[in-house]
Coordinates of C-alpha atoms in Angstrom, one line a residue:
X1 CA 0.0 -0.2 0.4
X2 CA 1.3 3.6 -0.7
X3 CA 1.2 6.3 2.0
X4 CA 1.4 10.0 1.3
X5 CA 2.3 12.8 3.6
X6 CA 1.4 16.4 2.8
X7 CA 2.7 19.7 4.9
X8 CA 0.5 22.6 4.6
X9 CA -2.0 20.5 3.6
X10 CA -5.2 22.2 5.2
X11 CA -6.0 24.7 2.4
X12 CA -4.6 25.9 -1.5
X13 CA -2.3 23.4 -3.5
X14 CA -1.7 21.1 -0.4
X15 CA -5.5 20.5 -0.1
X16 CA -5.7 19.8 -3.6
X17 CA -3.1 17.4 -3.6
X18 CA -4.8 15.6 -0.6
X19 CA -8.0 15.6 -2.3
X20 CA -6.5 14.1 -5.6
X21 CA -4.8 11.4 -3.7
X22 CA -7.8 10.1 -2.0
X23 CA -9.2 10.0 -5.2
X24 CA -5.9 7.7 -6.3
X25 CA -7.0 5.6 -3.3
X26 CA -3.9 6.3 -1.6
X27 CA -3.5 6.2 2.2
X28 CA -3.0 10.0 3.7
X29 CA -1.5 11.9 6.3
X30 CA -2.1 15.6 6.8
X31 CA 0.3 17.9 8.9
X32 CA -0.6 21.3 9.5
X33 CA -1.6 23.9 12.3
X34 CA -5.2 23.8 11.5
X35 CA -7.3 20.8 10.1
X36 CA -9.1 20.8 6.9
X37 CA -12.4 18.7 8.1
X38 CA -13.6 18.6 4.7
X39 CA -10.8 16.2 3.8
X40 CA -11.5 14.1 6.8
X41 CA -15.2 13.7 5.5
X42 CA -14.1 13.3 1.9
X43 CA -11.6 10.2 3.1
X44 CA -14.3 8.6 5.1
X45 CA -16.6 8.8 2.2
X46 CA -14.1 7.0 0.4
X47 CA -13.1 4.7 2.8
X48 CA -9.3 5.9 2.7
X49 CA -7.3 5.9 5.5
X50 CA -6.5 9.6 6.8
X51 CA -4.9 11.0 10.0
X52 CA -4.2 14.4 10.8
X53 CA -1.4 15.6 12.9
X54 CA -1.2 19.1 14.2
X55 CA 2.4 20.5 13.6
X56 CA 4.0 24.1 13.9
X57 CA 6.7 23.9 11.3
X58 CA 9.0 26.4 12.3
X59 CA 9.4 25.0 15.8
X60 CA 12.2 22.3 15.2
X61 CA 11.7 19.9 18.3
X62 CA 7.7 19.7 17.5
X63 CA 8.6 18.9 13.6
X64 CA 10.7 15.9 15.0
X65 CA 8.4 14.8 17.6
X66 CA 5.4 14.7 15.3
X67 CA 7.1 13.2 12.1
X68 CA 9.1 10.7 14.5
X69 CA 5.4 9.5 15.5
X70 CA 4.3 9.8 12.1
X71 CA 7.0 7.6 10.4
X72 CA 7.3 4.9 13.3
X73 CA 3.4 4.6 12.4
X74 CA 4.0 4.3 8.9
X75 CA 7.2 2.3 8.3
X76 CA 5.7 -0.5 11.0
X77 CA 2.6 -1.1 8.2
X78 CA 5.5 -2.1 5.7
X79 CA 4.3 0.0 2.7
X80 CA 5.3 -0.5 -0.4
X81 CA 5.8 3.6 -1.1
X82 CA 5.9 6.8 0.6
X83 CA 5.1 10.1 -1.0
X84 CA 6.6 12.9 1.1
X85 CA 4.9 16.3 0.0
X86 CA 6.9 19.3 1.7
X87 CA 4.3 21.9 0.6
X88 CA 4.0 24.2 3.4
X89 CA 5.2 27.6 3.0
X90 CA 5.0 30.8 4.0
X91 CA 5.9 34.4 1.8
X92 CA 6.2 36.8 4.3
X93 CA 8.6 38.8 4.9
X94 CA 7.7 40.8 2.4
X95 CA 9.6 44.2 2.5
X96 CA 13.3 45.1 1.5
X97 CA 16.1 44.2 3.2
X98 CA 17.0 46.7 6.2
X99 CA 13.4 47.2 6.6
X100 CA 13.0 43.7 8.3
X101 CA 11.9 42.1 11.4
X102 CA 13.9 39.2 12.8
X103 CA 10.9 37.1 14.2
X104 CA 9.3 36.3 10.6
X105 CA 13.0 36.2 8.7
X106 CA 13.7 33.0 11.0
X107 CA 10.4 31.8 10.7
X108 CA 10.4 31.9 6.8
X109 CA 13.6 30.0 6.8
X110 CA 12.6 27.3 9.3
X111 CA 9.1 26.6 7.6
X112 CA 10.4 26.8 4.2
X113 CA 13.8 24.9 4.2
X114 CA 14.5 23.9 7.8
X115 CA 11.5 21.9 7.9
X116 CA 11.7 19.8 4.2
X117 CA 15.5 19.0 5.6
X118 CA 14.5 17.7 8.9
X119 CA 11.6 15.9 7.1
X120 CA 13.2 14.2 4.3
X121 CA 16.6 13.5 6.5
X122 CA 14.2 11.7 9.0
X123 CA 12.4 9.5 6.5
X124 CA 15.3 8.6 4.5
X125 CA 17.1 7.7 7.6
X126 CA 14.1 5.1 8.1
X127 CA 14.0 4.3 4.7
X128 CA 17.5 2.7 5.1
X129 CA 16.4 0.1 7.5
X130 CA 13.3 -1.0 5.4
X131 CA 12.2 -2.1 1.4
X132 CA 10.2 1.2 1.3
X133 CA 10.8 3.6 -1.1
X134 CA 10.4 7.3 -0.6
X135 CA 9.3 9.9 -3.2
X136 CA 10.1 13.1 -1.6
X137 CA 8.4 16.4 -3.7
X138 CA 9.6 19.6 -2.4
X139 CA 7.5 22.7 -3.4
X140 CA 9.5 25.7 -4.8
X141 CA 9.2 28.6 -6.8
X142 CA 10.1 30.5 -9.3
X143 CA 11.7 32.8 -7.1
X144 CA 14.1 30.4 -6.2
X145 CA 16.0 31.6 -9.5
X146 CA 15.2 35.1 -10.1
X147 CA 15.5 37.7 -7.7
X148 CA 12.5 39.8 -6.7
X149 CA 12.3 43.4 -5.2
X150 CA 10.8 42.7 -1.8
X151 CA 11.3 38.8 -1.4
X152 CA 15.0 38.4 -0.8
X153 CA 14.4 35.8 2.4
X154 CA 11.9 34.0 0.0
X155 CA 13.7 34.0 -2.7
X156 CA 16.8 32.6 -0.6
X157 CA 14.9 30.1 0.9
X158 CA 13.3 28.5 -2.1
X159 CA 16.9 28.9 -3.6
X160 CA 18.4 26.9 -1.1
X161 CA 15.4 24.4 -1.3
X162 CA 16.2 24.0 -4.8
X163 CA 19.7 22.7 -4.4
X164 CA 18.9 20.6 -1.1
X165 CA 16.8 18.8 -3.5
X166 CA 19.6 18.4 -6.1
X167 CA 22.1 17.2 -3.6
X168 CA 20.0 14.9 -2.1
X169 CA 19.3 13.3 -5.6
X170 CA 22.9 13.0 -6.0
X171 CA 23.6 11.2 -2.8
X172 CA 20.8 8.8 -3.1
X173 CA 22.3 7.9 -6.7
X174 CA 25.5 7.4 -5.5
X175 CA 23.9 5.3 -2.7
X176 CA 22.1 3.0 -5.3
X177 CA 18.6 3.3 -3.4
X178 CA 15.0 3.2 -4.8
X179 CA 14.3 6.7 -3.3
X180 CA 13.7 9.8 -5.9
X181 CA 13.5 13.4 -5.0
X182 CA 12.0 16.5 -7.0
X183 CA 11.2 19.9 -6.4
X184 CA 8.1 21.5 -8.1
X185 CA 7.4 25.0 -9.1
X186 CA 3.7 25.7 -9.3
X187 CA 3.4 29.2 -10.7
X188 CA 1.1 31.8 -9.5
X189 CA -2.3 30.4 -8.2
X190 CA -5.1 31.4 -6.9
X191 CA -4.5 30.7 -2.9
X192 CA -4.1 32.6 0.3
X193 CA -0.8 33.7 -0.7
X194 CA -1.3 35.6 -3.6
X195 CA -3.7 37.6 -1.4
X196 CA -1.1 38.2 1.1
X197 CA 0.7 39.6 -1.8
X198 CA -1.7 41.9 -3.0
X199 CA -2.1 43.3 0.3
X200 CA 1.8 44.4 0.1
X201 CA 2.8 48.0 0.0
X202 CA 4.6 49.4 -3.1
X203 CA 7.3 50.1 -1.3
X204 CA 7.5 47.1 0.4
X205 CA 7.4 45.3 -3.4
X206 CA 7.2 47.5 -6.7
X207 CA 6.2 44.2 -8.6
X208 CA 2.7 44.7 -6.5
X209 CA 0.7 46.4 -9.7
X210 CA 1.4 42.9 -11.8
X211 CA 0.4 40.6 -9.1
X212 CA -2.9 42.6 -8.7
X213 CA -3.2 42.2 -12.3
X214 CA -2.7 38.3 -12.7
X215 CA -6.3 38.4 -10.1
X216 CA -8.0 41.3 -12.1
X217 CA -7.5 38.9 -15.5
X218 CA -7.9 35.6 -14.4
X219 CA -4.6 34.4 -14.9
X220 CA -4.0 32.6 -11.4
X221 CA -4.5 29.0 -11.9
X222 CA -6.8 27.0 -9.5
X223 CA -5.2 24.7 -7.2
X224 CA -6.9 21.6 -8.0
X225 CA -5.5 21.9 -11.6
X226 CA -1.9 22.2 -10.5
X227 CA -2.2 19.6 -7.8
X228 CA -3.8 17.5 -10.3
X229 CA -0.9 17.7 -12.8
X230 CA 1.4 17.4 -10.0
X231 CA 0.2 14.0 -8.9
X232 CA 0.1 12.8 -12.1
X233 CA 3.7 13.5 -12.6
X234 CA 4.3 11.6 -9.4
X235 CA 2.2 8.7 -9.6
X236 CA 3.7 8.0 -13.4
X237 CA 7.1 7.9 -11.7
X238 CA 8.4 9.0 -14.9
X239 CA 10.7 12.1 -13.8
X240 CA 14.5 12.9 -13.2
X241 CA 15.1 12.5 -9.6
X242 CA 16.9 15.9 -8.4
X243 CA 15.0 18.2 -10.9
X244 CA 13.1 21.2 -10.6
X245 CA 10.0 20.8 -12.7
X246 CA 7.8 23.9 -13.5
X247 CA 3.9 24.0 -13.9
X248 CA 4.0 25.6 -17.4
X249 CA 6.1 22.3 -18.5
X250 CA 3.5 20.1 -17.3
X251 CA 0.4 21.8 -18.8
X252 CA 0.8 22.3 -22.6

């Protein structure tokens, strides 16, 4: 049996990925600070294993405690495969360097970069002791590859996530394991993150008018479309470990 773990599954892309995985009859574990009750009901209606764990991904001790519990529970079932979606992310702080507060800087790096590192490390460590293969999917951003005014912390954390993905893939290939890892850039979606971006000031983020235009001109993609394309790619197994995939390449 396959199991999927999704961080940040209460809304947006995470919720869309979760719903699609339930449709695919894959056992589901969701992790976030709040639970999406609709997902629980949907899983129950489809007779799919579902479990939610509350976790603050900016707290490394909480991450270790929660994910040790999840890993122990899943690996003892000896599943054929585990799909690990490191989806949770925060865009704040949005402002120029020199005008940033310390706390949101640290939280951004903890959620966007440190949490996926800790979680991936734990699951690959557990996989060494079993016959279970692990697929890690790190949700990244186009901001990882280009500087964006006001987004220095977000750009940096996602760039770090891309490099982490590439390095882990290289190591797993050298060890000749069955584990794979990829990064996925979902593009601009109609989510709460976009709402946060649109409330920025021009001083903090000079591209704000462009992002408002995305909404006004209905350019933002629905998370269900993006999540469906990602799940299709993951379940096909036809992807290169260590590569960064972009939604524009999947929706042609």
